[in-house]
Coordinates of C-alpha atoms and ligand atoms in Angstrom, one line a residue:
M463 CA 177.0 147.7 85.8
K464 CA 177.6 151.4 85.2
E465 CA 174.2 152.6 86.4
L466 CA 174.7 150.8 89.7
E467 CA 178.3 152.1 90.1
N468 CA 177.2 155.7 89.3
W469 CA 174.3 155.5 91.8
V470 CA 176.5 154.2 94.6
E471 CA 179.1 156.9 93.9
E472 CA 176.4 159.6 93.9
Q473 CA 175.0 158.4 97.2
A474 CA 178.5 158.2 98.8
K475 CA 179.1 161.8 97.8
I476 CA 176.1 162.8 99.9
L477 CA 176.3 160.3 102.8
K478 CA 180.1 160.5 103.1
P479 CA 180.9 157.0 104.4
K480 CA 184.6 156.3 105.4
E481 CA 184.6 153.2 103.2
I482 CA 182.4 151.4 100.7
V483 CA 182.0 147.6 101.1
W484 CA 180.3 145.5 98.4
I485 CA 178.6 142.3 99.6
S486 CA 179.5 139.7 97.0
E487 CA 178.7 136.3 98.6
G488 CA 176.3 137.0 101.4
E489 CA 177.4 133.8 103.0
G490 CA 180.5 131.7 103.9
K491 CA 183.7 133.5 104.8
E492 CA 182.2 136.9 103.9
L493 CA 179.3 136.5 106.3
E494 CA 181.7 135.2 109.0
N495 CA 183.9 138.3 108.7
L496 CA 180.9 140.5 109.0
V497 CA 179.8 138.7 112.2
T498 CA 183.4 138.9 113.6
Q499 CA 183.4 142.6 113.0
A500 CA 179.9 143.1 114.5
L501 CA 181.1 141.4 117.7
K502 CA 183.7 144.1 118.0
E503 CA 181.8 147.1 116.7
N504 CA 180.3 149.5 119.3
F505 CA 176.6 150.3 119.3
I506 CA 174.7 152.3 121.9
G507 CA 176.8 151.5 124.9
G508 CA 177.6 147.9 123.9
K509 CA 178.4 145.9 120.8
V510 CA 176.4 145.3 117.7
L511 CA 176.3 141.5 118.3
Y512 CA 176.9 139.2 121.2
E513 CA 177.7 135.6 120.8
L514 CA 175.2 133.1 122.3
N515 CA 175.8 129.6 123.6
Q516 CA 176.6 127.8 120.4
T517 CA 175.6 124.4 121.7
P518 CA 171.8 124.7 121.9
F519 CA 171.9 127.7 119.4
P520 CA 174.6 127.2 116.8
H521 CA 175.6 130.2 114.8
S522 CA 173.4 132.4 116.9
F523 CA 173.9 136.0 118.1
L524 CA 172.1 138.6 120.1
H525 CA 171.5 142.2 119.1
R526 CA 170.0 144.9 121.3
S527 CA 168.5 147.8 119.4
H528 CA 168.1 151.4 120.5
P529 CA 165.4 151.3 123.2
E530 CA 163.2 153.6 121.3
D531 CA 163.6 151.8 118.0
V532 CA 161.8 148.5 118.5
A533 CA 158.9 148.5 116.0
R534 CA 157.6 149.8 112.7
T535 CA 156.8 153.5 112.8
E536 CA 153.7 153.8 110.7
H537 CA 153.2 157.6 111.4
R538 CA 156.7 158.3 109.9
T539 CA 156.2 156.0 106.9
F540 CA 155.3 157.9 103.7
L541 CA 154.4 157.3 100.0
S542 CA 155.6 160.0 97.6
F543 CA 153.8 160.3 94.2
K544 CA 153.4 163.0 91.6
D545 CA 149.7 162.7 92.3
K546 CA 148.5 162.8 95.9
N547 CA 145.4 160.8 95.1
L548 CA 147.6 157.8 94.4
A549 CA 148.4 157.5 98.1
G550 CA 144.7 157.4 99.1
P551 CA 143.1 158.0 102.5
T552 CA 145.0 155.3 104.5
N553 CA 148.6 156.2 103.7
N554 CA 150.7 159.2 104.7
F555 CA 151.6 161.3 101.7
M556 CA 154.6 163.5 101.0
G557 CA 155.1 165.5 97.8
I558 CA 158.1 164.5 95.8
Q559 CA 160.0 167.7 96.0
E560 CA 159.4 168.1 99.8
A561 CA 160.5 164.5 100.3
K562 CA 163.6 164.8 98.2
E563 CA 164.7 168.0 100.0
L564 CA 164.1 166.5 103.4
I565 CA 166.0 163.4 102.4
Y566 CA 168.9 165.4 101.1
N567 CA 169.2 167.5 104.2
L568 CA 169.0 164.5 106.6
S569 CA 171.4 162.4 104.4
K570 CA 174.2 164.9 104.2
N571 CA 177.2 163.3 106.0
A572 CA 174.8 160.8 107.7
M573 CA 177.3 157.9 107.2
E574 CA 180.4 159.9 108.4
G575 CA 182.9 157.7 110.2
R576 CA 180.9 154.5 109.2
K577 CA 181.2 152.0 106.4
M578 CA 178.6 151.9 103.7
Y579 CA 177.6 148.4 102.7
V580 CA 176.3 147.9 99.2
I581 CA 174.0 144.8 99.1
P582 CA 172.8 143.5 95.8
F583 CA 169.9 141.1 96.5
I584 CA 167.1 139.5 94.7
M585 CA 163.6 139.0 95.9
G586 CA 162.3 135.6 94.7
N587 CA 164.1 132.7 93.0
P588 CA 166.8 134.1 90.7
D589 CA 165.5 131.7 88.0
S590 CA 162.0 133.0 88.3
H591 CA 160.6 135.3 85.7
Y592 CA 158.8 137.0 88.6
S593 CA 161.9 137.8 90.8
L594 CA 163.0 141.3 91.3
P595 CA 166.7 142.4 91.6
C596 CA 167.4 145.2 94.1
V597 CA 170.2 147.0 95.8
Q598 CA 170.2 148.4 99.4
I599 CA 172.9 150.6 100.8
T600 CA 173.2 150.8 104.5
D601 CA 175.6 151.9 107.2
S602 CA 174.4 149.3 109.7
I603 CA 176.3 146.1 109.9
Y604 CA 173.3 144.5 111.7
V605 CA 171.1 145.4 108.7
A606 CA 173.8 144.1 106.2
I607 CA 174.0 140.7 108.0
S608 CA 170.2 140.5 108.4
M609 CA 169.7 141.3 104.6
C610 CA 172.0 138.3 103.9
I611 CA 169.7 136.1 105.9
M612 CA 166.4 137.5 104.6
T613 CA 167.2 137.7 100.9
R614 CA 169.3 136.0 98.3
A615 CA 172.2 138.4 98.4
G616 CA 175.5 138.9 96.6
K617 CA 176.7 137.9 93.1
V618 CA 173.5 135.9 92.3
A619 CA 171.7 139.2 92.4
L620 CA 174.4 141.2 90.8
E621 CA 174.3 138.8 87.8
K622 CA 170.6 139.4 87.4
I623 CA 171.0 143.1 87.7
K624 CA 173.4 143.0 84.8
E625 CA 171.2 140.7 82.8
R626 CA 168.0 142.7 83.3
G627 CA 169.7 146.1 83.3
K628 CA 167.6 147.5 86.1
F629 CA 167.1 147.2 89.9
I630 CA 165.0 148.6 92.7
K631 CA 166.9 151.0 95.0
G632 CA 167.0 151.2 98.7
I633 CA 168.9 153.7 100.8
H634 CA 169.2 153.2 104.5
S635 CA 171.2 155.1 107.2
L636 CA 171.0 154.8 110.9
G637 CA 172.0 158.5 111.0
N638 CA 171.9 159.4 114.6
L639 CA 168.8 157.4 115.4
D640 CA 166.9 160.6 116.3
K641 CA 163.3 159.5 116.6
D642 CA 162.1 162.9 115.4
K643 CA 164.1 162.5 112.2
K644 CA 163.0 159.0 111.4
Y645 CA 161.5 158.8 107.9
I646 CA 160.7 155.8 105.7
I647 CA 159.8 157.3 102.4
H648 CA 158.8 155.3 99.3
F649 CA 158.8 156.5 95.7
P650 CA 156.9 153.8 93.9
E651 CA 157.1 155.4 90.5
E652 CA 160.8 155.6 90.8
E653 CA 161.2 152.2 92.5
L654 CA 163.1 153.8 95.3
V655 CA 162.9 153.6 99.1
V656 CA 164.8 155.9 101.6
S657 CA 164.8 155.0 105.3
L658 CA 166.6 157.2 107.8
N659 CA 167.3 157.1 111.5
S660 CA 165.9 153.7 112.3
G661 CA 167.5 150.3 112.5
Y662 CA 164.3 148.3 113.2
G663 CA 163.7 145.3 110.8
G664 CA 160.5 146.5 109.3
N665 CA 161.9 150.0 108.8
A666 CA 165.4 149.0 107.8
L667 CA 165.5 145.6 106.1
L668 CA 164.2 147.3 102.9
G669 CA 163.6 144.1 101.0
K670 CA 160.8 143.2 103.3
K671 CA 157.9 145.6 103.9
C672 CA 159.3 148.5 101.9
I673 CA 160.1 146.7 98.6
A674 CA 158.4 143.3 98.7
L675 CA 155.1 144.9 99.8
R676 CA 154.9 148.6 99.3
I677 CA 156.9 149.0 96.1
A678 CA 155.9 145.6 94.8
S679 CA 152.1 146.1 95.4
Y680 CA 152.3 149.3 93.3
K681 CA 154.2 147.5 90.6
G682 CA 151.7 144.6 90.8
W683 CA 148.9 147.1 90.3
C684 CA 150.6 148.5 87.2
E685 CA 151.5 145.1 85.8
G686 CA 148.6 142.8 86.8
W687 CA 149.8 140.9 89.8
L688 CA 149.5 141.1 93.6
A689 CA 152.1 141.5 96.4
E690 CA 150.5 140.4 99.7
H691 CA 151.1 140.2 103.4
M692 CA 150.6 136.4 103.3
L693 CA 152.2 133.2 104.4
I694 CA 152.2 130.2 101.9
I695 CA 151.7 126.6 103.0
E696 CA 151.3 123.2 101.4
V697 CA 148.9 120.9 103.2
E698 CA 149.0 117.1 102.5
N699 CA 146.0 115.0 103.5
P700 CA 146.4 111.4 104.7
E701 CA 145.7 110.2 101.1
G702 CA 148.8 112.1 99.9
K703 CA 146.9 114.8 98.1
K704 CA 148.4 118.3 98.3
F705 CA 146.6 121.6 98.6
Y706 CA 148.2 125.1 98.6
F707 CA 147.0 128.0 100.7
A708 CA 148.1 131.7 101.1
A709 CA 147.0 133.3 104.3
A710 CA 147.0 136.9 105.4
A711 CA 146.9 138.0 109.0
P712 CA 147.9 141.2 110.8
S713 CA 151.4 141.6 112.1
A714 CA 152.2 139.5 115.2
S715 CA 149.0 137.5 114.9
G716 CA 150.1 134.0 114.3
K717 CA 151.2 133.9 110.6
T718 CA 154.5 132.4 111.5
N719 CA 152.8 129.7 113.7
L720 CA 150.3 128.9 110.9
A721 CA 153.1 128.8 108.4
L722 CA 155.0 126.2 110.4
L723 CA 152.0 124.4 111.7
S724 CA 152.5 121.0 113.3
P725 CA 149.2 119.2 112.7
T726 CA 147.5 117.3 115.6
L727 CA 145.3 115.3 113.3
P728 CA 147.0 111.9 112.4
G729 CA 148.2 111.6 108.8
W730 CA 148.1 115.3 107.9
K731 CA 151.3 117.2 106.9
V732 CA 151.9 120.9 106.6
R733 CA 155.0 122.2 104.8
T734 CA 156.1 125.8 104.7
L735 CA 156.8 128.0 101.7
G736 CA 156.8 131.4 103.5
D737 CA 155.6 133.1 106.6
D738 CA 155.0 136.8 105.7
I739 CA 154.9 137.8 102.0
A740 CA 153.4 136.2 98.9
W741 CA 153.6 137.5 95.3
I742 CA 150.6 136.2 93.4
H743 CA 150.6 136.0 89.6
I744 CA 148.0 134.6 87.1
G745 CA 149.6 131.6 85.5
D746 CA 149.4 130.5 81.9
D747 CA 146.5 128.2 82.9
G748 CA 144.6 131.2 84.5
K749 CA 145.1 129.9 88.0
L750 CA 146.6 132.1 90.8
Y751 CA 150.2 131.1 91.7
A752 CA 152.0 132.2 94.8
L753 CA 155.7 132.5 95.6
N754 CA 157.6 133.8 98.6
P755 CA 160.1 136.5 97.6
E756 CA 162.0 136.2 100.9
A757 CA 164.7 133.8 102.0
G758 CA 164.3 134.0 105.8
F759 CA 162.0 134.5 108.7
F760 CA 161.8 137.7 110.8
G761 CA 159.5 136.3 113.4
V762 CA 158.2 137.5 116.8
A763 CA 159.9 135.6 119.6
P764 CA 157.5 135.9 122.6
G765 CA 155.1 133.1 122.7
T766 CA 157.2 130.8 120.5
S767 CA 157.9 127.4 122.1
S768 CA 157.9 123.8 121.3
K769 CA 154.3 123.7 122.3
T770 CA 153.1 126.6 120.1
N771 CA 155.6 126.2 117.2
P772 CA 157.9 123.1 117.5
N773 CA 159.1 123.5 113.9
M774 CA 160.3 127.1 114.6
I775 CA 162.2 126.0 117.7
K776 CA 163.9 123.4 115.5
T777 CA 164.6 126.0 112.9
L778 CA 166.2 128.3 115.5
K779 CA 168.4 125.5 116.8
S780 CA 169.5 124.2 113.4
G781 CA 172.4 126.6 112.6
K782 CA 172.9 124.8 109.3
H783 CA 172.6 127.8 107.0
L784 CA 174.0 131.2 107.6
V785 CA 173.6 132.8 111.0
T786 CA 170.6 133.4 113.3
I787 CA 170.1 136.7 115.1
F788 CA 167.9 137.3 118.1
T789 CA 167.0 141.0 118.6
N790 CA 165.8 142.4 121.9
V791 CA 165.2 139.1 123.6
A792 CA 166.2 138.5 127.2
L793 CA 169.4 136.7 128.1
D794 CA 170.4 134.1 130.7
P795 CA 173.8 135.7 131.4
E796 CA 175.4 132.6 132.9
N797 CA 174.6 130.2 130.1
L798 CA 174.3 132.8 127.3
I799 CA 170.9 131.4 126.3
P800 CA 168.2 133.6 124.8
W801 CA 164.9 133.7 126.6
W802 CA 161.5 135.3 126.1
E803 CA 158.1 135.1 127.7
G804 CA 156.3 131.9 126.6
L805 CA 159.5 129.9 126.0
E806 CA 158.7 127.6 128.9
P807 CA 158.6 124.6 129.1
D808 CA 161.6 124.4 126.6
I809 CA 163.8 126.6 128.7
P810 CA 162.5 127.3 132.2
K811 CA 162.9 130.9 133.4
P812 CA 166.5 131.2 134.6
K813 CA 167.1 132.6 138.1
K814 CA 169.1 135.5 136.7
L815 CA 168.0 137.2 133.6
L816 CA 169.1 140.3 131.6
D817 CA 166.2 142.1 130.1
W818 CA 166.1 143.1 126.4
Q819 CA 168.1 146.3 127.2
G820 CA 170.8 144.3 129.0
K821 CA 169.9 145.3 132.5
Y822 CA 169.2 142.8 135.3
W823 CA 165.6 142.0 135.2
D824 CA 163.4 142.5 138.2
S825 CA 160.6 139.9 138.0
S826 CA 158.5 142.1 140.4
S827 CA 158.6 145.0 137.9
G828 CA 155.6 143.7 136.1
L829 CA 157.5 144.4 132.8
P830 CA 158.4 141.6 130.4
A831 CA 162.1 140.5 130.2
A832 CA 162.0 140.2 126.4
H833 CA 160.5 143.1 124.4
P834 CA 157.0 142.1 123.2
N835 CA 158.2 142.7 119.7
S836 CA 161.5 140.9 120.1
R837 CA 162.5 139.0 117.0
F838 CA 164.6 136.2 115.4
T839 CA 166.1 136.4 112.0
V840 CA 166.8 133.0 110.5
S841 CA 167.3 131.4 107.1
I842 CA 164.2 129.7 105.8
R843 CA 166.5 126.8 104.7
N844 CA 166.9 125.9 108.4
C845 CA 163.1 125.1 108.5
P846 CA 162.7 121.3 108.9
I847 CA 159.4 121.4 107.0
L848 CA 160.4 123.6 104.1
S849 CA 158.4 122.5 101.0
P850 CA 160.6 121.6 98.0
E851 CA 158.1 123.8 96.1
Y852 CA 159.7 126.8 97.8
D853 CA 162.2 126.8 95.0
N854 CA 159.6 126.5 92.2
P855 CA 160.2 129.5 90.0
K856 CA 156.5 129.6 89.0
G857 CA 155.2 129.4 92.6
V858 CA 152.4 127.1 93.7
P859 CA 148.8 127.1 92.4
L860 CA 146.4 128.3 95.2
D861 CA 143.4 126.2 96.3
G862 CA 142.5 128.6 99.0
I863 CA 143.1 132.1 100.3
I864 CA 142.7 132.7 104.1
F865 CA 142.2 136.0 105.8
G866 CA 142.8 136.0 109.6
S867 CA 141.4 138.5 112.0
R868 CA 142.7 139.1 115.5
R869 CA 139.4 139.7 117.2
S870 CA 138.2 138.8 120.7
S871 CA 134.6 138.9 119.6
T872 CA 132.3 139.1 116.5
I873 CA 134.2 137.1 113.9
P874 CA 133.6 133.4 113.9
L875 CA 136.3 130.8 114.0
V876 CA 135.9 130.2 110.3
F877 CA 133.6 131.0 107.4
E878 CA 133.8 130.9 103.6
A879 CA 132.9 133.8 101.4
K880 CA 130.0 132.9 99.1
D881 CA 131.9 134.2 96.1
W882 CA 134.9 136.3 95.1
Q883 CA 133.2 139.6 95.4
T884 CA 131.9 138.9 98.9
G885 CA 135.4 137.7 99.8
I886 CA 136.9 140.9 98.7
F887 CA 134.3 142.9 100.7
F888 CA 135.2 141.1 103.9
A889 CA 138.9 141.2 103.2
A890 CA 138.6 144.9 102.5
T891 CA 136.8 145.6 105.8
M892 CA 138.5 143.3 108.2
G893 CA 139.2 144.6 111.6
A894 CA 142.1 143.6 113.8
E895 CA 143.3 144.4 117.3
T896 CA 146.6 146.2 117.2
T897 CA 149.8 144.5 118.3
A898 CA 153.4 145.4 119.4
A899 CA 154.7 145.1 115.9
A900 CA 153.9 148.7 115.3
E901 CA 154.4 151.7 117.7
G902 CA 151.2 152.8 119.4
K903 CA 148.5 151.4 121.7
V904 CA 148.1 147.6 121.6
G905 CA 144.6 145.9 121.5
I906 CA 142.6 148.6 119.7
V907 CA 140.4 147.4 116.9
R908 CA 141.3 149.1 113.6
R909 CA 140.2 148.3 110.1
D910 CA 143.1 146.5 108.4
P911 CA 142.1 145.6 104.9
F912 CA 143.8 142.4 103.7
S913 CA 146.2 142.9 106.7
M914 CA 147.8 145.4 104.3
L915 CA 146.9 148.7 105.9
P916 CA 150.5 149.6 106.7
F917 CA 151.9 148.0 103.6
C918 CA 149.8 148.9 100.6
G919 CA 152.0 151.0 98.3
Y920 CA 149.1 152.9 96.7
N921 CA 145.5 154.1 97.1
M922 CA 143.6 151.2 98.8
A923 CA 140.4 151.9 96.8
Y924 CA 142.4 151.1 93.7
Y925 CA 143.8 148.1 95.5
F926 CA 140.3 146.8 96.1
K927 CA 139.5 147.3 92.4
H928 CA 142.6 145.5 91.5
W929 CA 141.7 142.4 93.5
L930 CA 138.2 142.5 91.9
K931 CA 139.7 142.7 88.5
I932 CA 142.1 139.8 89.2
G933 CA 139.0 137.8 90.2
K934 CA 137.5 138.5 86.8
I935 CA 140.5 137.4 84.9
A936 CA 141.6 134.4 86.9
K937 CA 140.2 130.9 86.3
N938 CA 139.6 128.1 88.8
K939 CA 139.9 130.7 91.5
P940 CA 140.9 129.7 95.0
K941 CA 138.0 129.8 97.6
I942 CA 138.2 132.6 100.1
F943 CA 138.1 131.8 103.8
F944 CA 138.1 133.9 107.0
V945 CA 139.4 132.7 110.3
N946 CA 139.7 134.1 113.8
W947 CA 141.7 132.1 116.3
F948 CA 141.4 134.8 118.9
R949 CA 137.7 134.8 119.9
K950 CA 137.2 134.9 123.6
K951 CA 134.5 133.5 125.9
D952 CA 134.5 134.6 129.5
G953 CA 137.9 136.1 129.0
Y954 CA 139.5 132.9 127.6
F955 CA 140.4 132.0 124.0
V956 CA 137.6 129.6 123.1
W957 CA 139.6 127.8 120.3
P958 CA 142.9 126.1 121.3
G959 CA 144.7 127.3 118.1
F960 CA 148.2 126.3 117.0
G961 CA 148.5 122.7 115.8
E962 CA 144.7 122.3 116.3
N963 CA 144.1 124.8 113.5
I964 CA 144.6 121.8 111.1
R965 CA 141.0 120.9 112.0
V966 CA 139.8 124.2 110.5
I967 CA 142.0 123.7 107.4
K968 CA 140.6 120.2 107.0
W969 CA 137.1 121.7 106.8
M970 CA 138.3 124.2 104.1
I971 CA 139.7 121.2 102.1
D972 CA 136.4 119.4 102.6
R973 CA 134.7 122.5 101.1
I974 CA 137.2 122.6 98.2
E975 CA 136.5 118.9 97.5
G976 CA 132.8 119.3 97.9
K977 CA 132.6 117.1 100.9
A978 CA 131.3 119.6 103.5
K979 CA 128.0 121.4 103.0
G980 CA 128.2 124.0 105.8
V981 CA 125.3 126.3 106.5
E982 CA 124.7 129.5 104.7
K983 CA 124.5 132.5 107.0
E984 CA 124.4 136.3 106.5
I985 CA 128.1 136.5 106.0
G986 CA 128.8 133.3 104.1
I987 CA 129.2 129.6 104.7
I988 CA 129.9 128.5 108.3
P989 CA 130.7 124.8 109.2
K990 CA 128.0 122.7 110.6
E991 CA 129.3 121.9 114.1
E992 CA 129.8 118.2 113.3
E993 CA 131.9 119.1 110.2
I994 CA 134.8 120.2 112.3
D995 CA 136.8 117.1 113.2
L996 CA 137.2 117.2 116.9
S997 CA 138.6 113.7 117.3
G998 CA 141.2 113.5 120.1
L999 CA 140.4 117.0 121.2
E1000 CA 138.8 117.7 124.5
M1001 CA 136.6 120.5 123.6
K1002 CA 133.0 121.1 124.6
R1003 CA 130.4 121.1 121.8
E1004 CA 129.0 124.3 123.3
D1005 CA 132.4 126.0 122.9
V1006 CA 132.6 125.0 119.3
E1007 CA 129.1 126.3 118.8
F1008 CA 130.1 129.6 120.5
A1009 CA 133.3 129.8 118.3
L1010 CA 131.1 129.5 115.2
S1011 CA 128.3 131.7 116.2
L1012 CA 127.2 135.1 114.9
K1013 CA 125.9 137.5 117.5
R1014 CA 123.5 140.0 116.1
D1015 CA 124.4 142.9 118.4
E1016 CA 128.1 142.5 117.6
W1017 CA 127.4 142.4 113.9
E1018 CA 125.3 145.5 114.0
K1019 CA 128.2 147.4 115.5
E1020 CA 130.6 145.7 113.1
I1021 CA 128.6 146.8 110.1
S1022 CA 128.2 150.3 111.3
D1023 CA 132.0 150.5 111.9
I1024 CA 132.6 149.1 108.4
E1025 CA 130.3 151.8 106.9
V1026 CA 132.2 154.6 108.6
F1027 CA 135.5 153.1 107.4
L1028 CA 134.3 152.7 103.8
K1029 CA 133.1 156.3 103.7
S1030 CA 136.7 157.4 103.9
F1031 CA 137.3 156.2 100.3
G1032 CA 134.5 158.5 99.0
D1033 CA 133.7 158.0 95.3
E1034 CA 136.7 155.9 94.7
L1035 CA 135.2 152.9 96.5
P1036 CA 134.3 150.2 94.0
D1037 CA 130.6 149.8 93.4
E1038 CA 130.9 146.1 94.0
I1039 CA 131.9 146.8 97.6
R1040 CA 129.1 149.3 98.2
K1041 CA 126.6 146.8 96.8
T1042 CA 127.9 143.9 98.9
L1043 CA 127.7 146.1 102.0
H1044 CA 124.1 146.9 101.2
S1045 CA 123.2 143.2 100.6
I1046 CA 124.8 142.0 103.8
K1047 CA 123.1 144.8 105.8
K1048 CA 119.8 143.7 104.4
K1049 CA 120.4 140.1 105.4
F1050 CA 121.0 141.1 109.0
K1051 CA 117.9 143.2 109.0
N1052 CA 115.8 140.4 107.8
I1053 CA 116.5 138.0 110.6
Ligands
LIG1012 C1 156.4 141.9 110.3 C2 155.3 142.8 110.5 O1 157.5 142.2 110.8 O2 154.2 142.5 109.9 O3 156.3 140.9 109.6 O4 155.4 143.8 111.2
LIG1013 MN1 154.4 140.9 108.6

């Protein structure tokens, strides 16, 4: 396709790579050759990839990043529009001319001495009317290999680009990894992303956060659909009836665990469709349908074990499809086995351990051996509980949408919004404690609307309006639920979480089927204590009561924080949100 060739040539003239390599298969021999090369190629005092023990972890490799390039850099992530107002109060804005000049200056000769990989890829099933063909160029072989895992790459995408005559563009260069010259700049109107001087997944695998969320959410706003930071699951009850849920949660807050949940209640089955991103469209029947545009998992390693997520451990050990990369985990140097905090009891802590930077780990240092945001990149096809519906070009019809908070107080284990408008209000004002997935202090409560604060590609006030509008158009809408697995009592998590979360989902299904009444409280419908199935679980009734309780003083503070946050949107804030705030405030005053 001429437009693509011209664009690549144009970029090469600026970036000056020593060679241009087109990815045509993204698998098989081509991927093997890329890996062989990465095992030899130098990178910050070592190699790009190291081979791991192929017996427990077939087709698996280790990558160590630059030590200061280990998470998303939100303060260096920008939206560039003609009109500043389109970025809104929660995004960093850069004018188009300023951004283009900056990019040009930083890009000149940035790929000198390196190869430039051209990766055509498609987000979503190629046969889907909703999929989007894209092309990323990069000078990082680690990024090229990772893109082959995370997306459907190569000729399948190229064919679609030719057929549709257009593609979303991504330009990525490691440059010199200078942290002061790190920029991730999005041009939603032009469907272009430029990422310079970082090799970290969320900054550099452009199909993920940059395209499938930021560019796609803007596109969805213009075209009438939604791009969301959500997992998708299929839940089958003991009678064989299937239900579909999409669930949002902040980064590193259990989405991958919920996506691969292994239910503790007999007879229940959960199957995975995606762990991070959902594109939601209104189907011909008016229902909301969700699909996962990605083809792999880029999950947080620490805390993953056969206790917390047995299906993910099986996925990581499968090795059936493509290759698996572990980034910034620790390593048992004798057995070449990856290791991270929380992996016991699967793999007990080895006597000798190299930390995530490849140095001998001193257990008395008080520092973790694996980086808290260390990751695995693995094909979704290795997941033993992948739903066959993953390949459905239409997506799956949603019965419920779940919003998860990460809060040690205030937010109950679960509640259902009374209606769509109230659901949008709570989703828009959710707070979450920050995690290691982004640079900055961990554990601070910040408002993270729809878990999209770092990923919304346009003004969040317009995004709220868009959700409200979708609610007016859609028919048979999914119910909206809120969950918080992280509430603490006397310093301990009160709810056991992980596989036990099926008990909460069961209540949601009971609500969907009209079998559970719940109790109406100020914020919505909360389960009656006996409606949560606790069979086989040793949990004190008083702890369940605590998990479901609303504390007046905590909610007074919550509402005043919400008010401050909503003020930042000024007049752009939808009236429905203002009115819902007013009515909830009134309810709390009346008790
Ligand atoms: C991710 C994130 O990597 O949310 O999925 O940061
Ligand atoms: Mn995410």
